[in-house]
PDB file of C-alpha atoms in Angstrom:
ATOM      1  CA  UNK A   4      -9.794  15.732 -16.741  1.00  0.00           C
ATOM      2  CA  UNK A   5     -12.194  15.483 -13.820  1.00  0.00           C
ATOM      3  CA  UNK A   6     -11.644  18.295 -11.279  1.00  0.00           C
ATOM      4  CA  UNK A   7     -10.902  17.611  -7.614  1.00  0.00           C
ATOM      5  CA  UNK A   8     -14.313  19.014  -6.645  1.00  0.00           C
ATOM      6  CA  UNK A   9     -16.078  16.708  -9.107  1.00  0.00           C
ATOM      7  CA  UNK A  10     -14.123  13.724  -7.791  1.00  0.00           C
ATOM      8  CA  UNK A  11     -15.116  14.536  -4.195  1.00  0.00           C
ATOM      9  CA  UNK A  12     -18.749  14.740  -5.320  1.00  0.00           C
ATOM     10  CA  UNK A  13     -18.433  11.373  -7.013  1.00  0.00           C
ATOM     11  CA  UNK A  14     -16.869   9.839  -3.898  1.00  0.00           C
ATOM     12  CA  UNK A  15     -19.672  11.161  -1.701  1.00  0.00           C
ATOM     13  CA  UNK A  16     -22.219   9.781  -4.142  1.00  0.00           C
ATOM     14  CA  UNK A  17     -20.467   6.417  -4.089  1.00  0.00           C
ATOM     15  CA  UNK A  18     -20.516   6.195  -0.280  1.00  0.00           C
ATOM     16  CA  UNK A  19     -24.173   7.238  -0.104  1.00  0.00           C
ATOM     17  CA  UNK A  20     -25.139   4.540  -2.598  1.00  0.00           C
ATOM     18  CA  UNK A  21     -23.049   2.013  -0.707  1.00  0.00           C
ATOM     19  CA  UNK A  22     -24.822   2.907   2.540  1.00  0.00           C
ATOM     20  CA  UNK A  23     -28.159   2.506   0.773  1.00  0.00           C
ATOM     21  CA  UNK A  24     -27.199  -0.895  -0.623  1.00  0.00           C
ATOM     22  CA  UNK A  25     -26.095  -2.159   2.808  1.00  0.00           C
ATOM     23  CA  UNK A  26     -29.563  -1.329   4.152  1.00  0.00           C
ATOM     24  CA  UNK A  27     -31.719  -2.471   1.243  1.00  0.00           C
ATOM     25  CA  UNK A  28     -29.894  -5.596   0.046  1.00  0.00           C
ATOM     26  CA  UNK A  29     -27.343  -6.934   2.606  1.00  0.00           C
ATOM     27  CA  UNK A  30     -26.639 -10.094   0.594  1.00  0.00           C
ATOM     28  CA  UNK A  31     -25.794  -8.188  -2.555  1.00  0.00           C
ATOM     29  CA  UNK A  32     -23.783  -5.738  -0.486  1.00  0.00           C
ATOM     30  CA  UNK A  33     -21.685  -8.534   1.049  1.00  0.00           C
ATOM     31  CA  UNK A  34     -20.994 -10.016  -2.391  1.00  0.00           C
ATOM     32  CA  UNK A  35     -19.899  -6.605  -3.601  1.00  0.00           C
ATOM     33  CA  UNK A  36     -17.596  -6.157  -0.605  1.00  0.00           C
ATOM     34  CA  UNK A  37     -16.003  -9.582  -1.075  1.00  0.00           C
ATOM     35  CA  UNK A  38     -15.353  -8.799  -4.721  1.00  0.00           C
ATOM     36  CA  UNK A  39     -13.703  -5.511  -3.774  1.00  0.00           C
ATOM     37  CA  UNK A  40     -11.601  -7.265  -1.141  1.00  0.00           C
ATOM     38  CA  UNK A  41     -10.325  -9.773  -3.688  1.00  0.00           C
ATOM     39  CA  UNK A  42      -9.573  -7.114  -6.286  1.00  0.00           C
ATOM     40  CA  UNK A  43      -7.971  -4.784  -3.782  1.00  0.00           C
ATOM     41  CA  UNK A  44      -5.847  -7.408  -2.028  1.00  0.00           C
ATOM     42  CA  UNK A  45      -2.759  -6.847  -4.134  1.00  0.00           C
ATOM     43  CA  UNK A  46      -2.940  -3.094  -3.645  1.00  0.00           C
ATOM     44  CA  UNK A  47      -2.791  -3.496   0.120  1.00  0.00           C
ATOM     45  CA  UNK A  48       0.083  -5.949   0.116  1.00  0.00           C
ATOM     46  CA  UNK A  49       3.448  -5.038   1.603  1.00  0.00           C
ATOM     47  CA  UNK A  50       6.681  -4.529  -0.335  1.00  0.00           C
ATOM     48  CA  UNK A  51       9.030  -7.516  -0.197  1.00  0.00           C
ATOM     49  CA  UNK A  52      12.843  -7.236  -0.428  1.00  0.00           C
ATOM     50  CA  UNK A  53      14.431  -9.148  -3.318  1.00  0.00           C
ATOM     51  CA  UNK A  54      18.086  -8.177  -3.399  1.00  0.00           C
ATOM     52  CA  UNK A  55      20.412  -5.437  -2.190  1.00  0.00           C
ATOM     53  CA  UNK A  56      22.857  -3.520  -4.381  1.00  0.00           C
ATOM     54  CA  UNK A  57      26.006  -1.901  -3.095  1.00  0.00           C
ATOM     55  CA  UNK A  58      27.662   0.944  -4.938  1.00  0.00           C
ATOM     56  CA  UNK A  59      29.215   4.304  -4.031  1.00  0.00           C
ATOM     57  CA  UNK A  60      28.153   7.916  -4.100  1.00  0.00           C
ATOM     58  CA  UNK A  61      31.042   9.839  -5.681  1.00  0.00           C
ATOM     59  CA  UNK A  62      29.678  13.388  -5.496  1.00  0.00           C
ATOM     60  CA  UNK A  63      29.016  15.592  -3.615  1.00  0.00           C
ATOM     61  CA  UNK A  64      30.589  13.469  -0.862  1.00  0.00           C
ATOM     62  CA  UNK A  65      31.966   9.990  -1.345  1.00  0.00           C
ATOM     63  CA  UNK A  66      30.378   7.210   0.692  1.00  0.00           C
ATOM     64  CA  UNK A  67      28.747   3.803   0.293  1.00  0.00           C
ATOM     65  CA  UNK A  68      25.186   3.453  -1.005  1.00  0.00           C
ATOM     66  CA  UNK A  69      22.936   0.444  -0.430  1.00  0.00           C
ATOM     67  CA  UNK A  70      19.876   0.067  -2.660  1.00  0.00           C
ATOM     68  CA  UNK A  71      17.169  -2.288  -1.402  1.00  0.00           C
ATOM     69  CA  UNK A  72      15.324  -3.385  -4.532  1.00  0.00           C
ATOM     70  CA  UNK A  73      11.868  -4.632  -3.564  1.00  0.00           C
ATOM     71  CA  UNK A  74       8.832  -6.053  -5.310  1.00  0.00           C
ATOM     72  CA  UNK A  75       5.465  -4.504  -4.552  1.00  0.00           C
ATOM     73  CA  UNK A  76       2.140  -5.413  -6.115  1.00  0.00           C
ATOM     74  CA  UNK A  77       0.963  -1.849  -5.607  1.00  0.00           C
ATOM     75  CA  UNK A  78       3.373  -0.703  -8.309  1.00  0.00           C
ATOM     76  CA  UNK A  79       1.889  -1.257 -11.784  1.00  0.00           C
ATOM     77  CA  UNK A  80       3.815  -3.076 -14.481  1.00  0.00           C
ATOM     78  CA  UNK A  81       4.842  -1.008 -17.517  1.00  0.00           C
ATOM     79  CA  UNK A  82       2.058  -0.792 -20.098  1.00  0.00           C
ATOM     80  CA  UNK A  83       4.331  -2.234 -22.778  1.00  0.00           C
ATOM     81  CA  UNK A  84       8.013  -2.736 -23.597  1.00  0.00           C
ATOM     82  CA  UNK A  85       8.098   0.798 -25.024  1.00  0.00           C
ATOM     83  CA  UNK A  86       6.667   2.419 -21.898  1.00  0.00           C
ATOM     84  CA  UNK A  87       8.751   3.450 -18.868  1.00  0.00           C
ATOM     85  CA  UNK A  88       9.112   1.137 -15.864  1.00  0.00           C
ATOM     86  CA  UNK A  89       7.301   2.649 -12.829  1.00  0.00           C
ATOM     87  CA  UNK A  90       9.384   2.877  -9.656  1.00  0.00           C
ATOM     88  CA  UNK A  91       8.645   4.097  -6.157  1.00  0.00           C
ATOM     89  CA  UNK A  92      11.614   5.520  -4.236  1.00  0.00           C
ATOM     90  CA  UNK A  93      11.618   5.776  -0.477  1.00  0.00           C
ATOM     91  CA  UNK A  94      13.279   8.507   1.535  1.00  0.00           C
ATOM     92  CA  UNK A  95      17.084   8.041   1.665  1.00  0.00           C
ATOM     93  CA  UNK A  96      18.486   7.413   5.135  1.00  0.00           C
ATOM     94  CA  UNK A  97      22.004   8.271   6.218  1.00  0.00           C
ATOM     95  CA  UNK A  98      23.642   5.871   8.661  1.00  0.00           C
ATOM     96  CA  UNK A  99      26.752   6.797  10.620  1.00  0.00           C
ATOM     97  CA  UNK A 100      28.601   3.747  11.856  1.00  0.00           C
ATOM     98  CA  UNK A 101      32.272   3.177  12.552  1.00  0.00           C
ATOM     99  CA  UNK A 102      34.326   3.120  10.434  1.00  0.00           C
ATOM    100  CA  UNK A 103      32.225   4.152   7.434  1.00  0.00           C
ATOM    101  CA  UNK A 104      29.081   6.222   6.888  1.00  0.00           C
ATOM    102  CA  UNK A 105      26.628   5.057   4.255  1.00  0.00           C
ATOM    103  CA  UNK A 106      23.211   5.800   2.773  1.00  0.00           C
ATOM    104  CA  UNK A 107      20.313   3.377   2.332  1.00  0.00           C
ATOM    105  CA  UNK A 108      17.456   3.877  -0.120  1.00  0.00           C
ATOM    106  CA  UNK A 109      14.499   1.570  -0.752  1.00  0.00           C
ATOM    107  CA  UNK A 110      13.198   1.162  -4.296  1.00  0.00           C
ATOM    108  CA  UNK A 111      10.049  -0.769  -5.255  1.00  0.00           C
ATOM    109  CA  UNK A 112       8.789  -2.001  -8.620  1.00  0.00           C
ATOM    110  CA  UNK A 113       6.207  -4.436  -9.918  1.00  0.00           C
ATOM    111  CA  UNK A 114       6.936  -8.163  -9.252  1.00  0.00           C
ATOM    112  CA  UNK A 115       6.644  -8.978 -12.968  1.00  0.00           C
ATOM    113  CA  UNK A 116       9.493  -6.585 -13.718  1.00  0.00           C
ATOM    114  CA  UNK A 117      11.791  -8.282 -11.203  1.00  0.00           C
ATOM    115  CA  UNK A 118      10.723 -11.750 -12.353  1.00  0.00           C
ATOM    116  CA  UNK A 119      11.617 -10.923 -15.956  1.00  0.00           C
ATOM    117  CA  UNK A 120      14.932  -9.416 -14.833  1.00  0.00           C
ATOM    118  CA  UNK A 121      15.707 -12.545 -12.809  1.00  0.00           C
ATOM    119  CA  UNK A 122      15.514 -14.690 -15.947  1.00  0.00           C
ATOM    120  CA  UNK A 123      17.724 -12.472 -18.092  1.00  0.00           C
ATOM    121  CA  UNK A 124      21.087 -11.169 -16.902  1.00  0.00           C
ATOM    122  CA  UNK A 125      21.086  -8.320 -19.433  1.00  0.00           C
ATOM    123  CA  UNK A 126      17.600  -7.189 -18.394  1.00  0.00           C
ATOM    124  CA  UNK A 127      18.648  -7.297 -14.757  1.00  0.00           C
ATOM    125  CA  UNK A 128      21.719  -5.188 -15.433  1.00  0.00           C
ATOM    126  CA  UNK A 129      19.627  -2.739 -17.450  1.00  0.00           C
ATOM    127  CA  UNK A 130      17.062  -2.438 -14.651  1.00  0.00           C
ATOM    128  CA  UNK A 131      19.789  -1.853 -12.072  1.00  0.00           C
ATOM    129  CA  UNK A 132      21.497   0.834 -14.137  1.00  0.00           C
ATOM    130  CA  UNK A 133      18.213   2.595 -14.842  1.00  0.00           C
ATOM    131  CA  UNK A 134      17.398   2.475 -11.119  1.00  0.00           C
ATOM    132  CA  UNK A 135      20.769   4.019 -10.310  1.00  0.00           C
ATOM    133  CA  UNK A 136      20.153   6.733 -12.890  1.00  0.00           C
ATOM    134  CA  UNK A 137      16.786   7.482 -11.307  1.00  0.00           C
ATOM    135  CA  UNK A 138      18.451   7.767  -7.888  1.00  0.00           C
ATOM    136  CA  UNK A 139      21.070  10.131  -9.301  1.00  0.00           C
ATOM    137  CA  UNK A 140      18.341  12.408 -10.607  1.00  0.00           C
ATOM    138  CA  UNK A 141      16.287  12.172  -7.417  1.00  0.00           C
ATOM    139  CA  UNK A 142      19.130  12.767  -4.964  1.00  0.00           C
ATOM    140  CA  UNK A 143      21.203  15.039  -7.210  1.00  0.00           C
ATOM    141  CA  UNK A 144      24.295  12.885  -6.739  1.00  0.00           C
ATOM    142  CA  UNK A 145      26.845  11.130  -8.929  1.00  0.00           C
ATOM    143  CA  UNK A 146      27.113   7.359  -8.502  1.00  0.00           C
ATOM    144  CA  UNK A 147      29.859   4.968  -9.423  1.00  0.00           C
ATOM    145  CA  UNK A 148      29.094   2.930 -12.566  1.00  0.00           C
ATOM    146  CA  UNK A 149      30.164  -0.239 -10.795  1.00  0.00           C
ATOM    147  CA  UNK A 150      28.020  -2.187  -8.327  1.00  0.00           C
ATOM    148  CA  UNK A 151      27.708  -5.618  -6.808  1.00  0.00           C
ATOM    149  CA  UNK A 152      24.800  -7.607  -5.401  1.00  0.00           C
ATOM    150  CA  UNK A 153      25.201  -8.174  -1.667  1.00  0.00           C
ATOM    151  CA  UNK A 154      24.855 -11.600  -0.050  1.00  0.00           C
ATOM    152  CA  UNK A 155      21.985 -10.287   2.102  1.00  0.00           C
ATOM    153  CA  UNK A 156      18.564  -9.385   0.655  1.00  0.00           C
ATOM    154  CA  UNK A 157      18.137  -6.130   2.537  1.00  0.00           C
ATOM    155  CA  UNK A 158      20.244  -3.543   4.322  1.00  0.00           C
ATOM    156  CA  UNK A 159      18.535  -2.634   7.571  1.00  0.00           C
ATOM    157  CA  UNK A 160      15.285  -4.070   8.893  1.00  0.00           C
ATOM    158  CA  UNK A 161      12.280  -5.152   6.856  1.00  0.00           C
ATOM    159  CA  UNK A 162      10.041  -3.145   9.192  1.00  0.00           C
ATOM    160  CA  UNK A 163      12.003   0.056   8.478  1.00  0.00           C
ATOM    161  CA  UNK A 164      11.774  -0.611   4.732  1.00  0.00           C
ATOM    162  CA  UNK A 165       7.994  -1.163   4.886  1.00  0.00           C
ATOM    163  CA  UNK A 166       7.447   1.997   6.915  1.00  0.00           C
ATOM    164  CA  UNK A 167       9.625   3.961   4.526  1.00  0.00           C
ATOM    165  CA  UNK A 168       7.840   2.834   1.361  1.00  0.00           C
ATOM    166  CA  UNK A 169       4.314   2.453   2.743  1.00  0.00           C
ATOM    167  CA  UNK A 170       4.464   5.822   4.469  1.00  0.00           C
ATOM    168  CA  UNK A 171       4.496   7.412   1.030  1.00  0.00           C
ATOM    169  CA  UNK A 172       1.242   8.375  -0.623  1.00  0.00           C
ATOM    170  CA  UNK A 173       1.457   8.476  -4.401  1.00  0.00           C
ATOM    171  CA  UNK A 174      -0.143  11.062  -6.621  1.00  0.00           C
ATOM    172  CA  UNK A 175      -1.845  10.091  -9.879  1.00  0.00           C
ATOM    173  CA  UNK A 176      -2.281  11.549 -13.346  1.00  0.00           C
ATOM    174  CA  UNK A 177      -4.318   8.750 -14.886  1.00  0.00           C
ATOM    175  CA  UNK A 178      -8.056   8.123 -14.749  1.00  0.00           C
ATOM    176  CA  UNK A 179      -8.176   4.377 -14.170  1.00  0.00           C
ATOM    177  CA  UNK A 180      -9.498   4.667 -10.612  1.00  0.00           C
ATOM    178  CA  UNK A 181     -12.049   7.280 -11.639  1.00  0.00           C
ATOM    179  CA  UNK A 182     -13.287   4.883 -14.321  1.00  0.00           C
ATOM    180  CA  UNK A 183     -13.405   2.071 -11.762  1.00  0.00           C
ATOM    181  CA  UNK A 184     -15.317   4.328  -9.384  1.00  0.00           C
ATOM    182  CA  UNK A 185     -17.854   4.968 -12.125  1.00  0.00           C
ATOM    183  CA  UNK A 186     -18.239   1.235 -12.712  1.00  0.00           C
ATOM    184  CA  UNK A 187     -18.815   0.662  -8.999  1.00  0.00           C
ATOM    185  CA  UNK A 188     -21.383   3.435  -8.909  1.00  0.00           C
ATOM    186  CA  UNK A 189     -23.202   1.827 -11.836  1.00  0.00           C
ATOM    187  CA  UNK A 190     -23.202  -1.528 -10.021  1.00  0.00           C
ATOM    188  CA  UNK A 191     -25.143  -0.232  -7.038  1.00  0.00           C
ATOM    189  CA  UNK A 192     -26.991   2.803  -8.411  1.00  0.00           C
ATOM    190  CA  UNK A 193     -30.324   0.984  -8.651  1.00  0.00           C
ATOM    191  CA  UNK A 194     -30.479   0.248  -4.897  1.00  0.00           C
ATOM    192  CA  UNK A 195     -32.052   2.578  -2.315  1.00  0.00           C
ATOM    193  CA  UNK A 196     -32.280   2.693   1.483  1.00  0.00           C
ATOM    194  CA  UNK A 197     -30.984   4.518   4.560  1.00  0.00           C
ATOM    195  CA  UNK A 198     -27.792   4.402   6.584  1.00  0.00           C
ATOM    196  CA  UNK A 199     -27.415   1.223   8.687  1.00  0.00           C
ATOM    197  CA  UNK A 200     -26.029   1.112  12.210  1.00  0.00           C
ATOM    198  CA  UNK A 201     -23.285  -1.240  11.145  1.00  0.00           C
ATOM    199  CA  UNK A 202     -21.927  -2.738   7.941  1.00  0.00           C
ATOM    200  CA  UNK A 203     -18.623  -3.984   6.441  1.00  0.00           C
ATOM    201  CA  UNK A 204     -15.964  -1.537   5.338  1.00  0.00           C
ATOM    202  CA  UNK A 205     -15.007  -1.300   1.658  1.00  0.00           C
ATOM    203  CA  UNK A 206     -11.311  -1.426   0.803  1.00  0.00           C
ATOM    204  CA  UNK A 207     -10.416   1.074  -1.875  1.00  0.00           C
ATOM    205  CA  UNK A 208      -7.028   1.059  -3.646  1.00  0.00           C
ATOM    206  CA  UNK A 209      -5.053   4.280  -3.339  1.00  0.00           C
ATOM    207  CA  UNK A 210      -1.958   3.852  -5.467  1.00  0.00           C
ATOM    208  CA  UNK A 211      -1.775   4.661  -9.144  1.00  0.00           C
ATOM    209  CA  UNK A 212       0.850   5.760 -11.651  1.00  0.00           C
ATOM    210  CA  UNK A 213       1.388   8.803 -13.790  1.00  0.00           C
ATOM    211  CA  UNK A 214       1.142   8.510 -17.561  1.00  0.00           C
ATOM    212  CA  UNK A 215       4.550   9.912 -18.546  1.00  0.00           C
ATOM    213  CA  UNK A 216       6.330   8.468 -21.556  1.00  0.00           C
ATOM    214  CA  UNK A 217       9.567   9.104 -23.358  1.00  0.00           C
ATOM    215  CA  UNK A 218      11.997   7.558 -20.882  1.00  0.00           C
ATOM    216  CA  UNK A 219      12.935   4.036 -19.884  1.00  0.00           C
ATOM    217  CA  UNK A 220      12.040   4.419 -16.240  1.00  0.00           C
ATOM    218  CA  UNK A 221       9.828   6.755 -14.237  1.00  0.00           C
ATOM    219  CA  UNK A 222       9.581   7.571 -10.570  1.00  0.00           C
ATOM    220  CA  UNK A 223       6.065   7.624  -9.197  1.00  0.00           C
ATOM    221  CA  UNK A 224       5.485  11.139  -7.914  1.00  0.00           C
ATOM    222  CA  UNK A 225       4.951  11.129  -4.143  1.00  0.00           C
ATOM    223  CA  UNK A 226       4.526  13.351  -1.121  1.00  0.00           C
ATOM    224  CA  UNK A 227       4.847  12.325   2.487  1.00  0.00           C
ATOM    225  CA  UNK A 228       1.760  12.428   4.648  1.00  0.00           C
ATOM    226  CA  UNK A 229       2.103  15.540   6.782  1.00  0.00           C
ATOM    227  CA  UNK A 230      -0.897  15.299   9.076  1.00  0.00           C
ATOM    228  CA  UNK A 231      -0.238  14.212  12.632  1.00  0.00           C
ATOM    229  CA  UNK A 232      -2.904  11.613  13.372  1.00  0.00           C
ATOM    230  CA  UNK A 233      -3.836  10.098  16.706  1.00  0.00           C
ATOM    231  CA  UNK A 234      -3.447   6.384  17.435  1.00  0.00           C
ATOM    232  CA  UNK A 235      -6.952   5.279  18.499  1.00  0.00           C
ATOM    233  CA  UNK A 236      -7.670   2.952  21.410  1.00  0.00           C
ATOM    234  CA  UNK A 237      -7.947  -0.646  20.254  1.00  0.00           C
ATOM    235  CA  UNK A 238      -8.159  -4.234  21.445  1.00  0.00           C
ATOM    236  CA  UNK A 239      -6.599  -7.173  19.593  1.00  0.00           C
ATOM    237  CA  UNK A 240      -7.380 -10.753  20.508  1.00  0.00           C
ATOM    238  CA  UNK A 241      -6.904 -14.187  18.991  1.00  0.00           C
ATOM    239  CA  UNK A 242     -10.135 -16.178  19.037  1.00  0.00           C
ATOM    240  CA  UNK A 243      -9.622 -19.916  19.681  1.00  0.00           C
ATOM    241  CA  UNK A 244     -11.858 -22.969  19.425  1.00  0.00           C
ATOM    242  CA  UNK A 245     -12.682 -25.337  22.285  1.00  0.00           C
ATOM    243  CA  UNK A 246      -9.377 -27.168  21.691  1.00  0.00           C
ATOM    244  CA  UNK A 247      -7.419 -23.915  22.024  1.00  0.00           C
ATOM    245  CA  UNK A 248      -6.666 -23.877  18.302  1.00  0.00           C
ATOM    246  CA  UNK A 249      -6.379 -20.283  16.988  1.00  0.00           C
ATOM    247  CA  UNK A 250      -9.176 -19.514  14.515  1.00  0.00           C
ATOM    248  CA  UNK A 251      -9.143 -15.805  13.845  1.00  0.00           C
ATOM    249  CA  UNK A 252      -7.879 -12.404  14.939  1.00  0.00           C
ATOM    250  CA  UNK A 253     -10.397  -9.805  16.048  1.00  0.00           C
ATOM    251  CA  UNK A 254      -9.516  -6.121  16.383  1.00  0.00           C
ATOM    252  CA  UNK A 255     -11.879  -3.586  17.949  1.00  0.00           C
ATOM    253  CA  UNK A 256     -11.009   0.069  17.328  1.00  0.00           C
ATOM    254  CA  UNK A 257     -12.646   3.001  19.134  1.00  0.00           C
ATOM    255  CA  UNK A 258     -13.130   6.031  16.874  1.00  0.00           C
ATOM    256  CA  UNK A 259     -14.762   8.846  18.912  1.00  0.00           C
ATOM    257  CA  UNK A 260     -16.367  11.503  16.757  1.00  0.00           C
ATOM    258  CA  UNK A 261     -16.669   9.261  13.698  1.00  0.00           C
ATOM    259  CA  UNK A 262     -20.235   8.506  12.671  1.00  0.00           C
ATOM    260  CA  UNK A 263     -19.895   7.272   9.094  1.00  0.00           C
ATOM    261  CA  UNK A 264     -18.030   4.436   7.425  1.00  0.00           C
ATOM    262  CA  UNK A 265     -17.228   6.770   4.532  1.00  0.00           C
ATOM    263  CA  UNK A 266     -14.579   8.418   6.740  1.00  0.00           C
ATOM    264  CA  UNK A 267     -12.729   5.130   7.272  1.00  0.00           C
ATOM    265  CA  UNK A 268      -9.950   3.757   5.094  1.00  0.00           C
ATOM    266  CA  UNK A 269      -8.999   0.176   5.950  1.00  0.00           C
ATOM    267  CA  UNK A 270      -6.360  -2.052   4.367  1.00  0.00           C
ATOM    268  CA  UNK A 271      -5.383  -5.586   5.394  1.00  0.00           C
ATOM    269  CA  UNK A 272      -2.509  -7.739   4.187  1.00  0.00           C
ATOM    270  CA  UNK A 273      -1.465 -11.199   5.366  1.00  0.00           C
ATOM    271  CA  UNK A 274       0.673  -9.779   8.154  1.00  0.00           C
ATOM    272  CA  UNK A 275      -0.466  -6.248   8.918  1.00  0.00           C
ATOM    273  CA  UNK A 276      -3.448  -3.944   9.308  1.00  0.00           C
ATOM    274  CA  UNK A 277      -3.696  -0.231   8.529  1.00  0.00           C
ATOM    275  CA  UNK A 278      -6.606   2.045   9.467  1.00  0.00           C
ATOM    276  CA  UNK A 279      -6.718   5.741   8.591  1.00  0.00           C
ATOM    277  CA  UNK A 280      -9.751   7.815   9.483  1.00  0.00           C
ATOM    278  CA  UNK A 281     -10.532  11.244   8.084  1.00  0.00           C
ATOM    279  CA  UNK A 282      -7.054  12.636   8.824  1.00  0.00           C
ATOM    280  CA  UNK A 283      -7.770  12.157  12.557  1.00  0.00           C
ATOM    281  CA  UNK A 284      -6.760   8.598  13.385  1.00  0.00           C
ATOM    282  CA  UNK A 285      -4.068   6.240  12.142  1.00  0.00           C
ATOM    283  CA  UNK A 286      -3.444   2.718  13.413  1.00  0.00           C
ATOM    284  CA  UNK A 287      -0.848   0.343  11.950  1.00  0.00           C
ATOM    285  CA  UNK A 288      -0.564  -3.123  13.497  1.00  0.00           C
ATOM    286  CA  UNK A 289       1.743  -6.021  12.716  1.00  0.00           C
ATOM    287  CA  UNK A 290      -0.443  -9.094  13.088  1.00  0.00           C
ATOM    288  CA  UNK A 291       0.743 -11.979  15.316  1.00  0.00           C
ATOM    289  CA  UNK A 292      -0.480 -14.596  12.785  1.00  0.00           C
ATOM    290  CA  UNK A 293      -0.955 -14.686   9.014  1.00  0.00           C
ATOM    291  CA  UNK A 294      -4.567 -13.998   8.050  1.00  0.00           C
ATOM    292  CA  UNK A 295      -6.799 -14.782   5.082  1.00  0.00           C
ATOM    293  CA  UNK A 296      -7.523 -11.401   3.474  1.00  0.00           C
ATOM    294  CA  UNK A 297     -10.204 -12.810   1.176  1.00  0.00           C
ATOM    295  CA  UNK A 298     -12.482 -13.775   4.066  1.00  0.00           C
ATOM    296  CA  UNK A 299     -11.675 -10.781   6.264  1.00  0.00           C
ATOM    297  CA  UNK A 300     -14.707  -8.691   7.208  1.00  0.00           C
ATOM    298  CA  UNK A 301     -15.214  -5.407   9.009  1.00  0.00           C
ATOM    299  CA  UNK A 302     -18.210  -3.991  10.837  1.00  0.00           C
ATOM    300  CA  UNK A 303     -18.745  -0.355  11.809  1.00  0.00           C
ATOM    301  CA  UNK A 304     -21.075   0.149  14.778  1.00  0.00           C
ATOM    302  CA  UNK A 305     -22.349   3.649  14.170  1.00  0.00           C
ATOM    303  CA  UNK A 306     -23.918   4.228  17.590  1.00  0.00           C
ATOM    304  CA  UNK A 307     -20.656   3.393  19.399  1.00  0.00           C
ATOM    305  CA  UNK A 308     -18.212   4.754  16.790  1.00  0.00           C
ATOM    306  CA  UNK A 309     -16.509   1.374  16.861  1.00  0.00           C
ATOM    307  CA  UNK A 310     -14.880  -0.550  14.018  1.00  0.00           C
ATOM    308  CA  UNK A 311     -14.572  -4.331  14.384  1.00  0.00           C
ATOM    309  CA  UNK A 312     -12.291  -6.232  11.990  1.00  0.00           C
ATOM    310  CA  UNK A 313     -12.495 -10.023  11.898  1.00  0.00           C
ATOM    311  CA  UNK A 314      -9.604 -11.818  10.179  1.00  0.00           C
ATOM    312  CA  UNK A 315      -9.699 -15.633   9.853  1.00  0.00           C
ATOM    313  CA  UNK A 316      -6.244 -17.188  10.034  1.00  0.00           C
ATOM    314  CA  UNK A 317      -4.662 -18.346   6.801  1.00  0.00           C
TER     315      UNK A 317
END
């Protein structure tokens, strides 16, 4: 398995080659970026609530439990029917309301898994029971074997659910992204040049899944991001045409001390924007209009340490 040091070396090599390509062949660079945007779109999508389960925690202390089961394109589908179903569990939240206290936990899985379960009652019941078993193991609790599907899709707010699940950074034990990195390096290795003053930002997927087998369901190993990052100064505006029709959203972000695009990690979905920069800055914005992620572009102005994201409306 590739060591962490070797992976960092490979990443640095990738960014250097990408900088060279932006300078030497801008047209080819833009095509490469658009391809990466299309391929990475699903990995930067948000989780979407599908249905809410209500059951009870019996031990160590009896109380109600609500399970928000969500679909999320970031979560891979199982490799086959004999492989475990990957799940991502959010942090459980205890709510104290009169007259009853309860716990809420958000669980995400691949959309294909939920679609298959929606067509087959037995598969749906099996998925639910396996999810409950995973929660029992994760929380070290005993759940009731009975449950019912609530009339509402989600317990609590969608924003809270997204923050809970998307605030988790998953670890990985497979090599798929390393292989993909190698393919990307091969694509641009033949180009040479020097760092430009400004160029679009590449979106790189971050989420992968471990390769465990031998059980019906697996939780994706995760750790919460511990670093306290600063919210950078930014300006968001909606650009309109001469008839006052909204055309696109433009966000300018000031990143003092940042002089390379390789330190920036940008992800855009239809309704939100996330920028993380070298463990220093973090900016998460809910967009006022739905945008077209496939035609979204970003420009980093090196001399001003400014990132400009242009998002045409969907």
